[in-house]
Amino acid sequence: PDEYAPGQVATKFIAQFGVRLARYEYNGQPQIYALQSVCTHLGCLVKWESARQEFLCPCHAAVFDARGRVVSGPAPAPLPEYKVREISGKVYVGLT
Ligand code: FES
């Protein structure tokens, strides 16, 4: 978990798994989130814009916040989130 800096989105798993990992504070505790990269509008791949701290979809301009929630645009739902567990210093990401 310490490999993921707070406020940063890790992109090294996108090519193999289509997953972005992000570490943010939630209720005062660091927490890692795993989000799918596929826009919920029509399925384009979103891009992380670190300067804005938002995901942008290049197809029809949907915008998602760092947690994957819809900020604006035509996306009908947040970016799907994978279940994340931290066990013995390792991060596990699963589908359910
Ligand atoms: Fe992302 Fe349309 S596919 S906004």
XYZ file of N, CA and C and ligand atoms in Angstrom:
292
model
N 0.809 -1.215 0.000
C 0.000 0.000 0.000
C 0.845 1.270 0.000
N 2.019 1.211 0.588
C 2.852 2.413 0.654
C 3.411 2.826 -0.701
N 3.325 1.955 -1.715
C 3.773 2.325 -3.063
C 2.847 3.364 -3.694
N 1.670 3.555 -3.115
C 0.690 4.452 -3.706
C 0.609 5.720 -2.876
N 1.097 6.801 -3.458
C 1.123 8.072 -2.746
C -0.287 8.646 -2.649
N -0.598 9.278 -1.525
C -1.921 9.903 -1.391
C -2.172 10.918 -2.500
N -3.355 10.858 -3.061
C -3.737 11.800 -4.107
C -3.243 11.446 -5.490
N -2.533 10.325 -5.623
C -2.019 9.915 -6.925
C -2.829 8.742 -7.459
N -2.904 8.647 -8.767
C -3.579 7.522 -9.405
C -2.529 6.692 -10.123
N -2.406 5.435 -9.749
C -1.433 4.538 -10.372
C -2.026 3.950 -11.645
N -1.280 4.045 -12.726
C -1.780 3.585 -14.022
C -1.080 2.320 -14.504
N -0.198 1.746 -13.706
C 0.616 0.634 -14.198
C -0.172 -0.655 -14.425
N -1.416 -0.723 -13.967
C -2.209 -1.937 -14.177
C -3.257 -1.773 -15.278
N -3.240 -0.638 -15.959
C -4.273 -0.404 -16.971
C -4.132 -1.371 -18.143
N -2.928 -1.511 -18.692
C -2.752 -2.334 -19.884
C -3.156 -3.782 -19.634
N -2.784 -4.334 -18.496
C -3.050 -5.746 -18.235
C -4.455 -5.993 -17.676
N -4.918 -5.086 -16.807
C -6.176 -5.356 -16.106
C -7.241 -4.271 -16.304
N -6.906 -3.147 -16.913
C -7.875 -2.068 -17.072
C -8.258 -1.424 -15.762
N -7.338 -1.419 -14.796
C -7.629 -0.920 -13.450
C -6.690 0.226 -13.093
N -7.248 1.224 -12.455
C -6.441 2.312 -11.887
C -6.579 2.245 -10.378
N -5.448 2.363 -9.704
C -5.468 2.370 -8.240
C -5.204 3.782 -7.753
N -5.941 4.200 -6.749
C -5.760 5.525 -6.186
C -5.811 5.430 -4.675
N -5.038 6.275 -4.024
C -5.027 6.297 -2.566
C -5.481 7.662 -2.095
N -6.548 7.655 -1.314
C -7.097 8.897 -0.795
C -7.469 8.732 0.661
N -7.561 9.856 1.336
C -8.026 9.847 2.715
C -9.544 9.712 2.722
N -10.056 8.850 3.571
C -11.497 8.730 3.746
C -11.749 8.596 5.236
N -12.509 9.516 5.791
C -12.733 9.566 7.238
C -11.409 9.587 7.998
N -10.426 10.320 7.460
C -9.145 10.481 8.130
C -8.188 9.315 7.969
N -8.575 8.293 7.237
C -7.722 7.119 7.040
C -7.351 6.972 5.563
N -6.085 6.618 5.279
C -5.738 6.363 3.870
C -6.450 5.110 3.377
N -6.989 5.195 2.197
C -7.720 4.064 1.634
C -7.387 3.959 0.153
N -7.247 2.733 -0.336
C -6.936 2.518 -1.743
C -8.207 2.137 -2.481
N -8.399 2.754 -3.631
C -9.543 2.475 -4.480
C -9.063 1.901 -5.801
N -9.835 1.008 -6.375
C -9.524 0.448 -7.693
C -10.718 0.712 -8.595
N -10.476 1.470 -9.649
C -11.552 1.860 -10.547
C -11.318 1.304 -11.937
N -12.399 0.883 -12.582
C -12.300 0.517 -13.992
C -12.065 1.775 -14.810
N -11.428 1.600 -15.959
C -11.101 2.726 -16.828
C -12.142 2.965 -17.902
N -13.229 2.231 -17.881
C -14.215 2.302 -18.956
C -15.354 3.248 -18.565
N -15.558 4.242 -19.406
C -16.627 5.221 -19.176
C -17.982 4.517 -19.211
N -18.865 4.932 -18.313
C -20.186 4.303 -18.230
C -21.177 4.867 -19.240
N -20.726 5.802 -20.081
C -21.618 6.293 -21.124
C -21.653 5.293 -22.274
N -20.596 5.269 -23.083
C -20.563 4.349 -24.225
C -19.290 3.521 -24.275
N -18.540 3.505 -23.188
C -17.437 2.558 -23.093
C -16.067 3.013 -23.531
N -15.846 4.282 -23.723
C -14.490 4.754 -24.040
C -13.603 4.656 -22.793
N -12.303 4.676 -23.007
C -11.368 4.649 -21.882
C -11.147 6.064 -21.362
N -11.322 6.248 -20.074
C -11.107 7.559 -19.472
C -9.622 7.772 -19.222
N -9.241 9.026 -19.109
C -7.849 9.390 -18.823
C -7.807 10.171 -17.511
N -6.759 9.918 -16.734
C -6.579 10.635 -15.480
C -5.851 11.940 -15.749
N -6.417 13.046 -15.300
C -5.796 14.362 -15.413
C -5.357 14.778 -14.014
N -4.076 14.587 -13.724
C -3.604 14.826 -12.364
C -3.727 16.293 -11.955
N -3.543 17.215 -12.897
C -3.639 18.631 -12.551
C -5.048 18.985 -12.081
N -6.037 18.336 -12.663
C -7.440 18.601 -12.296
C -7.947 17.645 -11.227
N -7.192 16.543 -11.012
C -7.628 15.496 -10.087
C -8.989 14.942 -10.510
N -9.116 14.715 -11.825
C -10.359 14.177 -12.368
C -10.048 13.209 -13.507
N -10.988 12.304 -13.759
C -10.934 11.459 -14.944
C -11.763 12.131 -16.031
N -11.194 12.167 -17.236
C -11.903 12.772 -18.360
C -12.113 11.722 -19.430
N -13.300 11.721 -20.006
C -13.565 10.824 -21.122
C -13.407 11.623 -22.409
N -12.539 11.165 -23.308
C -12.282 11.922 -24.531
C -13.413 11.829 -25.551
N -14.337 10.929 -25.368
C -15.367 10.717 -26.401
C -16.477 11.764 -26.357
N -17.102 11.956 -25.197
C -18.216 12.902 -25.106
C -18.110 13.774 -23.863
N -16.882 13.889 -23.351
C -16.554 14.865 -22.299
C -17.156 14.570 -20.926
N -17.416 13.323 -20.608
C -17.816 13.022 -19.239
C -16.625 13.284 -18.309
N -16.928 13.734 -17.112
C -15.907 14.020 -16.106
C -16.281 13.265 -14.830
N -15.271 12.600 -14.254
C -15.452 11.849 -13.008
C -14.440 12.368 -11.999
N -14.818 12.392 -10.740
C -13.852 12.811 -9.728
C -12.893 11.656 -9.406
N -11.993 11.891 -8.487
C -10.958 10.906 -8.183
C -11.520 9.606 -7.638
N -12.714 9.625 -7.087
C -13.383 8.407 -6.607
C -14.228 7.758 -7.680
N -14.263 8.355 -8.879
C -15.020 7.781 -9.978
C -16.452 8.271 -10.059
N -16.828 9.217 -9.214
C -18.198 9.739 -9.245
C -18.359 10.719 -10.405
N -19.534 10.717 -11.014
C -19.794 11.602 -12.143
C -19.823 13.048 -11.669
N -19.031 13.889 -12.339
C -19.025 15.330 -12.062
C -19.888 16.049 -13.092
N -19.718 15.672 -14.363
C -20.501 16.302 -15.427
C -20.462 15.418 -16.666
N -21.312 15.752 -17.624
C -21.327 15.016 -18.880
C -22.390 13.931 -18.909
N -22.387 13.139 -19.975
C -23.483 12.206 -20.210
C -23.383 10.864 -19.482
N -22.323 10.613 -18.757
C -22.168 9.306 -18.100
C -23.314 9.095 -17.100
N -24.008 7.959 -17.175
C -25.156 7.730 -16.310
C -24.812 7.182 -14.933
N -23.558 6.776 -14.743
C -23.192 6.133 -13.479
C -21.707 6.355 -13.216
N -21.287 6.179 -11.962
C -19.854 6.313 -11.640
C -19.033 5.241 -12.333
N -17.718 5.445 -12.353
C -16.827 4.396 -12.841
C -16.972 3.196 -11.917
N -17.098 2.005 -12.468
C -17.222 0.823 -11.615
C -15.993 0.655 -10.732
N -16.251 0.255 -9.511
C -15.184 0.131 -8.524
C -14.983 -1.339 -8.166
N -13.747 -1.752 -8.110
C -13.425 -3.101 -7.676
C -13.271 -3.129 -6.159
N -13.456 -4.293 -5.613
C -13.257 -4.463 -4.177
C -11.751 -4.511 -3.900
N -11.298 -3.809 -2.885
C -9.885 -3.769 -2.513
C -9.726 -4.232 -1.082
N -8.754 -5.100 -0.858
C -8.438 -5.528 0.506
C -6.936 -5.414 0.703
N -6.535 -4.973 1.868
C -5.124 -4.930 2.234
C -4.881 -6.011 3.271
N -4.003 -6.943 2.925
C -3.720 -8.061 3.812
C -2.206 -8.224 3.909
N -1.684 -8.151 5.097
C -0.254 -8.360 5.359
C 0.615 -7.512 4.440
N 0.251 -6.254 4.279
C 1.076 -5.333 3.520
C 0.942 -5.455 2.026
N -0.016 -6.227 1.539
C -0.230 -6.340 0.090
C -1.651 -5.882 -0.239
N -1.805 -5.416 -1.471
C -3.106 -4.936 -1.948
C -3.685 -5.988 -2.882
N -4.909 -6.412 -2.600
C -5.608 -7.379 -3.444
C -6.828 -6.697 -4.045
N -7.010 -6.887 -5.344
C -8.129 -6.285 -6.054
C -8.960 -7.404 -6.666
N -10.273 -7.352 -6.420
C -11.145 -8.403 -6.922
C -12.386 -7.845 -7.581
N -13.113 -8.696 -8.252
C -14.293 -8.286 -8.991
C -15.518 -8.124 -8.111
N -15.549 -8.749 -6.957
C -16.769 -8.657 -6.142
C -16.470 -8.021 -4.808
Fe -17.514 8.613 -22.222
Fe -19.404 9.106 -23.991
S -18.194 7.352 -23.837
S -18.700 10.376 -22.400
